[in-house]
XYZ file of C-alpha atoms in Angstrom:
380
model
C 7.989 -31.562 8.293
C 7.770 -34.720 10.421
C 11.098 -35.958 9.111
C 12.812 -32.812 10.417
C 10.923 -32.670 13.695
C 9.577 -29.114 13.154
C 5.977 -27.943 13.505
C 4.467 -26.921 10.131
C 4.560 -23.184 10.984
C 8.314 -23.311 11.601
C 8.890 -25.328 8.452
C 6.920 -22.767 6.434
C 8.912 -19.886 7.936
C 12.214 -21.621 7.160
C 11.218 -22.416 3.581
C 9.893 -18.906 2.863
C 12.774 -16.959 4.385
C 15.564 -19.317 3.363
C 16.786 -19.462 6.944
C 17.882 -23.079 6.621
C 20.861 -22.559 8.921
C 18.893 -21.028 11.790
C 20.228 -22.485 15.053
C 17.825 -24.588 17.091
C 15.854 -22.755 19.807
C 18.082 -24.133 22.578
C 20.862 -21.763 21.424
C 18.970 -18.611 22.358
C 21.784 -16.079 21.907
C 22.563 -17.394 18.441
C 18.880 -17.236 17.507
C 18.734 -13.633 18.741
C 21.768 -12.655 16.690
C 20.342 -14.404 13.646
C 17.027 -12.568 13.991
C 18.773 -9.206 14.250
C 20.871 -9.934 11.181
C 17.742 -10.994 9.280
C 15.969 -7.725 10.122
C 19.130 -5.890 8.963
C 18.719 -2.640 10.926
C 20.887 0.411 10.226
C 24.271 0.371 11.982
C 23.348 3.177 14.385
C 20.515 1.132 15.911
C 20.748 0.567 19.672
C 19.176 -2.615 21.042
C 17.139 -1.814 24.152
C 16.785 -5.074 26.062
C 18.438 -8.458 25.672
C 15.174 -10.149 26.649
C 13.482 -8.791 23.523
C 15.644 -9.431 20.453
C 13.964 -6.949 18.088
C 13.174 -4.035 20.413
C 15.410 -1.226 19.243
C 15.943 2.516 19.346
C 16.855 4.305 16.136
C 18.033 7.891 15.561
C 15.720 10.712 16.606
C 13.389 11.912 13.825
C 13.914 15.176 12.021
C 12.065 18.282 13.160
C 8.516 18.505 11.801
C 9.091 21.528 9.538
C 11.705 19.678 7.484
C 9.698 16.500 6.978
C 8.375 15.945 3.455
C 4.757 16.043 2.414
C 3.652 12.536 1.446
C 0.896 11.834 -1.078
C -0.162 8.196 -0.995
C -2.340 7.203 -3.959
C -4.084 3.829 -4.039
C -5.697 3.105 -7.402
C -8.656 0.750 -7.497
C -8.050 -2.446 -9.522
C -4.794 -1.241 -11.098
C -3.714 -4.126 -13.318
C 0.006 -4.699 -13.815
C -0.857 -6.178 -17.222
C -2.206 -2.831 -18.448
C 0.075 -0.174 -16.933
C 2.645 0.864 -19.511
C 5.811 0.852 -17.392
C 5.087 -2.498 -15.746
C 3.803 -4.427 -18.760
C 5.452 -2.785 -21.752
C 2.029 -2.387 -23.316
C 2.121 -0.139 -26.397
C 0.723 2.282 -27.023
C 0.528 3.020 -23.315
C -2.750 4.322 -21.915
C -1.032 5.526 -18.712
C 1.398 8.303 -19.787
C 1.230 10.171 -16.461
C 1.830 7.021 -14.387
C 4.650 6.041 -16.742
C 6.251 9.484 -16.508
C 6.228 9.340 -12.691
C 7.768 5.862 -12.811
C 10.491 6.964 -15.246
C 11.538 9.882 -13.039
C 11.256 7.971 -9.751
C 11.628 4.434 -8.470
C 9.477 1.923 -10.375
C 8.349 -1.503 -9.169
C 6.907 -3.431 -12.134
C 6.569 -6.660 -10.121
C 4.471 -5.283 -7.308
C 2.172 -7.769 -5.568
C -0.936 -7.070 -3.472
C -0.755 -9.122 -0.258
C -4.520 -9.576 -0.281
C -7.689 -9.272 -2.318
C -9.998 -7.366 -2.408
C -9.891 -3.686 -1.409
C -10.715 -4.024 2.302
C -7.812 -6.425 2.790
C -5.438 -4.083 0.992
C -6.673 -1.086 3.005
C -5.478 -2.795 6.188
C -2.369 -4.450 4.749
C -0.831 -1.314 3.277
C -1.355 0.944 6.266
C -0.379 -1.515 9.008
C 2.204 -3.710 7.190
C 0.442 -6.941 8.149
C -0.525 -9.839 5.914
C -4.137 -10.506 5.109
C -5.918 -13.358 6.886
C -6.807 -16.308 4.671
C -10.442 -16.667 5.718
C -11.249 -13.600 7.837
C -11.717 -10.004 6.702
C -9.672 -8.174 9.329
C -11.350 -4.818 8.702
C -14.807 -6.035 9.708
C -14.196 -9.201 11.741
C -11.319 -8.099 13.971
C -12.349 -4.612 15.026
C -10.739 -4.963 18.454
C -7.233 -5.428 17.049
C -4.768 -2.716 18.071
C -3.061 -2.458 14.700
C -0.134 -0.079 14.226
C -0.895 2.256 11.286
C 1.430 4.728 9.619
C -1.149 7.595 9.407
C -1.634 7.505 13.180
C 2.112 7.478 13.767
C 2.639 10.417 11.432
C -0.052 12.374 13.281
C 1.912 11.797 16.481
C 5.024 13.451 15.018
C 3.332 16.564 13.677
C 1.706 15.657 10.361
C -1.737 16.749 9.265
C -3.243 13.441 8.147
C -6.103 13.323 5.636
C -7.838 10.382 3.954
C -9.993 10.972 0.867
C -11.812 7.741 0.100
C -13.718 7.371 -3.144
C -15.785 4.589 -1.611
C -18.083 4.905 1.396
C -15.793 3.462 4.120
C -18.756 2.532 6.266
C -18.855 -0.527 4.018
C -16.781 -3.398 5.486
C -16.110 -1.222 8.564
C -13.289 0.740 6.931
C -14.517 3.959 8.523
C -13.603 2.474 11.907
C -9.968 2.254 10.808
C -9.950 5.539 8.935
C -11.153 7.467 11.994
C -8.747 5.541 14.199
C -5.730 6.363 12.066
C -6.419 9.726 10.357
C -7.163 13.194 11.645
C -9.694 13.778 8.839
C -11.705 11.437 6.595
C -13.475 12.699 3.463
C -15.919 10.366 1.703
C -19.299 10.171 0.007
C -21.977 9.447 2.607
C -24.566 6.773 1.939
C -28.059 8.017 1.124
C -31.139 6.181 2.336
C -32.908 6.600 -0.986
C -29.997 5.560 -3.215
C -27.254 2.994 -3.562
C -25.849 1.902 -0.199
C -22.359 2.209 -1.613
C -22.133 5.510 -3.494
C -18.725 6.408 -4.766
C -16.852 9.480 -5.884
C -15.850 9.433 -9.508
C -12.122 9.833 -10.097
C -12.711 13.383 -11.334
C -14.614 14.377 -8.184
C -12.035 12.697 -5.940
C -9.279 14.637 -7.712
C -11.278 17.852 -7.219
C -11.466 17.114 -3.481
C -7.725 16.408 -3.342
C -6.806 19.647 -5.115
C -9.106 21.654 -2.856
C -7.679 19.969 0.245
C -4.118 20.758 -0.806
C -5.049 24.419 -1.222
C -6.717 24.519 2.197
C -3.684 22.977 3.856
C -1.421 25.576 2.243
C -3.669 28.402 3.469
C -4.207 27.145 7.004
C -1.146 25.031 7.900
C 1.671 25.950 5.485
C 4.397 25.075 7.998
C 2.974 21.679 8.893
C 3.857 18.537 6.898
C 0.930 16.849 5.137
C 0.071 13.163 4.810
C -2.634 12.895 2.128
C -4.007 9.459 1.257
C -6.252 9.008 -1.790
C -8.160 5.750 -2.322
C -9.827 5.826 -5.740
C -12.876 3.798 -6.816
C -13.516 4.939 -10.392
C -11.965 1.777 -11.848
C -14.146 -0.615 -9.889
C -16.228 -3.076 -11.868
C -18.059 -2.652 -14.200
C -15.351 -0.143 -15.276
C -17.592 2.706 -16.383
C -16.676 6.374 -16.610
C -19.450 8.584 -15.318
C -18.131 11.819 -16.792
C -17.831 10.961 -20.486
C -21.446 9.898 -21.005
C -20.457 7.282 -23.566
C -22.326 3.983 -23.712
C -20.312 1.164 -22.146
C -18.744 -1.453 -24.383
C -19.693 -5.103 -24.163
C -15.982 -5.916 -23.845
C -14.847 -5.558 -20.175
C -11.230 -4.979 -21.267
C -12.267 -2.026 -23.420
C -14.304 -0.601 -20.533
C -11.309 -1.053 -18.238
C -8.957 0.651 -20.698
C -11.228 3.701 -20.880
C -11.537 3.877 -17.088
C -7.766 3.550 -16.675
C -7.093 6.252 -19.255
C -9.584 8.502 -17.470
C -7.851 7.992 -14.128
C -4.469 8.731 -15.714
C -5.883 12.048 -16.952
C -7.050 12.892 -13.411
C -3.598 12.023 -12.110
C -2.207 14.592 -14.553
C -4.497 17.235 -13.029
C -3.355 16.322 -9.529
C 0.311 16.484 -10.530
C -0.203 19.956 -12.001
C -1.619 21.133 -8.663
C 1.190 19.491 -6.687
C 3.906 21.028 -8.870
C 2.436 24.498 -8.298
C 2.787 24.228 -4.507
C 5.694 25.846 -2.613
C 6.484 22.447 -1.049
C 6.732 20.567 -4.359
C 10.484 20.117 -3.876
C 9.776 18.498 -0.519
C 6.964 16.175 -1.647
C 7.029 12.413 -2.205
C 4.342 10.539 -4.143
C 3.787 6.845 -3.551
C 1.345 5.259 -6.019
C 0.166 1.636 -5.957
C -2.853 -0.411 -6.953
C -4.965 -1.889 -4.175
C -4.991 -5.149 -6.162
C -5.560 -6.240 -9.738
C -8.754 -7.655 -11.244
C -10.142 -9.851 -13.982
C -11.348 -8.206 -17.163
C -11.638 -10.700 -20.021
C -9.489 -13.486 -18.546
C -10.988 -16.933 -18.235
C -9.455 -19.106 -15.517
C -9.935 -22.809 -14.864
C -12.281 -23.453 -11.973
C -9.557 -25.125 -9.902
C -7.523 -21.913 -9.584
C -10.381 -19.499 -8.959
C -10.126 -17.971 -5.519
C -6.328 -18.217 -5.608
C -3.939 -15.231 -5.783
C -3.220 -15.446 -9.515
C -1.850 -12.540 -11.580
C -5.271 -11.105 -12.528
C -6.004 -10.521 -8.831
C -2.689 -9.573 -7.208
C -0.179 -8.371 -9.854
C -0.463 -4.597 -9.758
C 2.056 -1.743 -10.067
C 3.944 0.504 -7.684
C 6.195 3.553 -7.803
C 7.753 6.228 -5.606
C 8.470 9.696 -7.041
C 10.072 12.713 -5.424
C 13.304 14.677 -4.988
C 16.519 12.738 -5.502
C 17.739 13.663 -2.019
C 14.767 11.751 -0.567
C 14.340 8.754 -2.886
C 17.729 8.459 -4.566
C 18.323 8.280 -8.329
C 15.589 7.149 -10.700
C 15.680 3.381 -11.175
C 13.665 0.302 -11.966
C 13.584 -2.450 -9.337
C 12.786 -5.781 -10.969
C 12.696 -7.798 -7.728
C 9.245 -8.301 -6.198
C 7.787 -5.859 -3.694
C 4.400 -5.781 -1.970
C 1.919 -3.823 0.150
C 3.578 -4.586 3.491
C 6.514 -2.457 2.255
C 4.402 0.734 2.191
C 4.408 1.456 5.927
C 8.205 1.068 6.457
C 8.831 3.272 3.406
C 6.577 6.101 4.545
C 7.815 5.988 8.136
C 11.418 6.233 6.968
C 10.621 9.138 4.634
C 8.890 10.937 7.525
C 11.818 10.345 9.878
C 9.896 8.078 12.268
C 12.490 5.655 13.650
C 10.434 4.289 16.535
C 9.990 0.525 16.921
C 7.303 -0.959 14.682
C 5.513 -4.238 14.085
C 5.856 -3.924 10.294
C 6.353 -7.149 8.336
C 7.703 -5.344 5.259
C 10.861 -3.465 4.306
C 11.627 -0.017 2.929
C 10.791 0.064 -0.795
C 13.675 2.480 -1.327
C 16.262 0.134 0.180
C 18.635 -1.797 -2.007
C 17.402 -3.867 -4.933
C 17.902 -7.196 -3.218
C 15.672 -10.158 -3.880
C 12.872 -10.487 -1.361
C 9.902 -12.701 -0.714
C 6.312 -11.531 -0.986
C 3.225 -13.391 0.164
C -0.273 -13.009 -1.294
C -3.227 -14.517 0.545
C -6.695 -15.461 -0.698
C -9.330 -17.818 0.611
C -8.277 -20.762 -1.552
C -4.522 -20.397 -1.448
C -1.306 -18.624 -0.572
C 1.190 -17.425 -3.151
C 4.905 -16.902 -2.554
C 7.014 -14.824 -4.976
C 10.765 -14.764 -4.429
C 13.203 -12.599 -6.311
């Protein structure tokens, strides 16, 4: 960077975004115009103040009764290498995930911006990148992070988080209570494991029961239901089947993944039976990937390699809300979740999101994955 006279942060920004023709800072109006073009807002956007180049007002949101229900499913350790639609693995052990992807918008090259789950919990809901050496959830509790569940609550949604893990671990409960109107999780017991978890079957039971309660008590109110599973956490065992675990971690993972896919089928059956099914959008992603039987050289451990950050993503719902079914080969990532959900809900207020709407055009984009020993950039 010394040869160009730029600080390293500016050089990194220019190399990542491809903004090699950005005018120098002395031409402030040109810089402002360039920033606005880079953000690419809709044509009806009105800029609010020339002193703040990205502060904008977008069209008023739709009335609450017409907003869609949104079911956001985050699957623990969902490996892109093992999901049928993203890897081409045959025979597929994820028929329900694959069916949703085929009828919706599929993202086979979906990258987690951070690792592990606590980083993804923050990244997805606030559209911010993970910190390289700090765990934001537990080490930056005073941050005033913008989160899509809180915003949706402001515009009339009932917001519910069902977390398979005890969110008191790594201070996630602090964020869940800050963002959601209701948090459902398995409480820690003094005489048992500090980190008890709901099995995927029990979590699905809770989700189905919560859907029914919403329809009884608030049928005219839109619902934002977030499910964070934990059944596929290491060591990849399935509590319900009672079978002895295999010595092969990949075989254990396959069984756990197949079990989750079965639970997803149960959840989809319940969703399809609801009166609001034709006004419901499902967004499903993995919180990150994970090693099973891979063996990596020591020099790349701790870096955001495929076994830790290549997961899968999809959006399913009515064509009028998500457009025609399609497969987007360009990379997408967790920071794109918040802009997507806000747009679906009709929230056009200014945001600090670093991502873009997943349902926008299929253009090439850049994603960034962060771990303690390195930063990964995927483009196109």
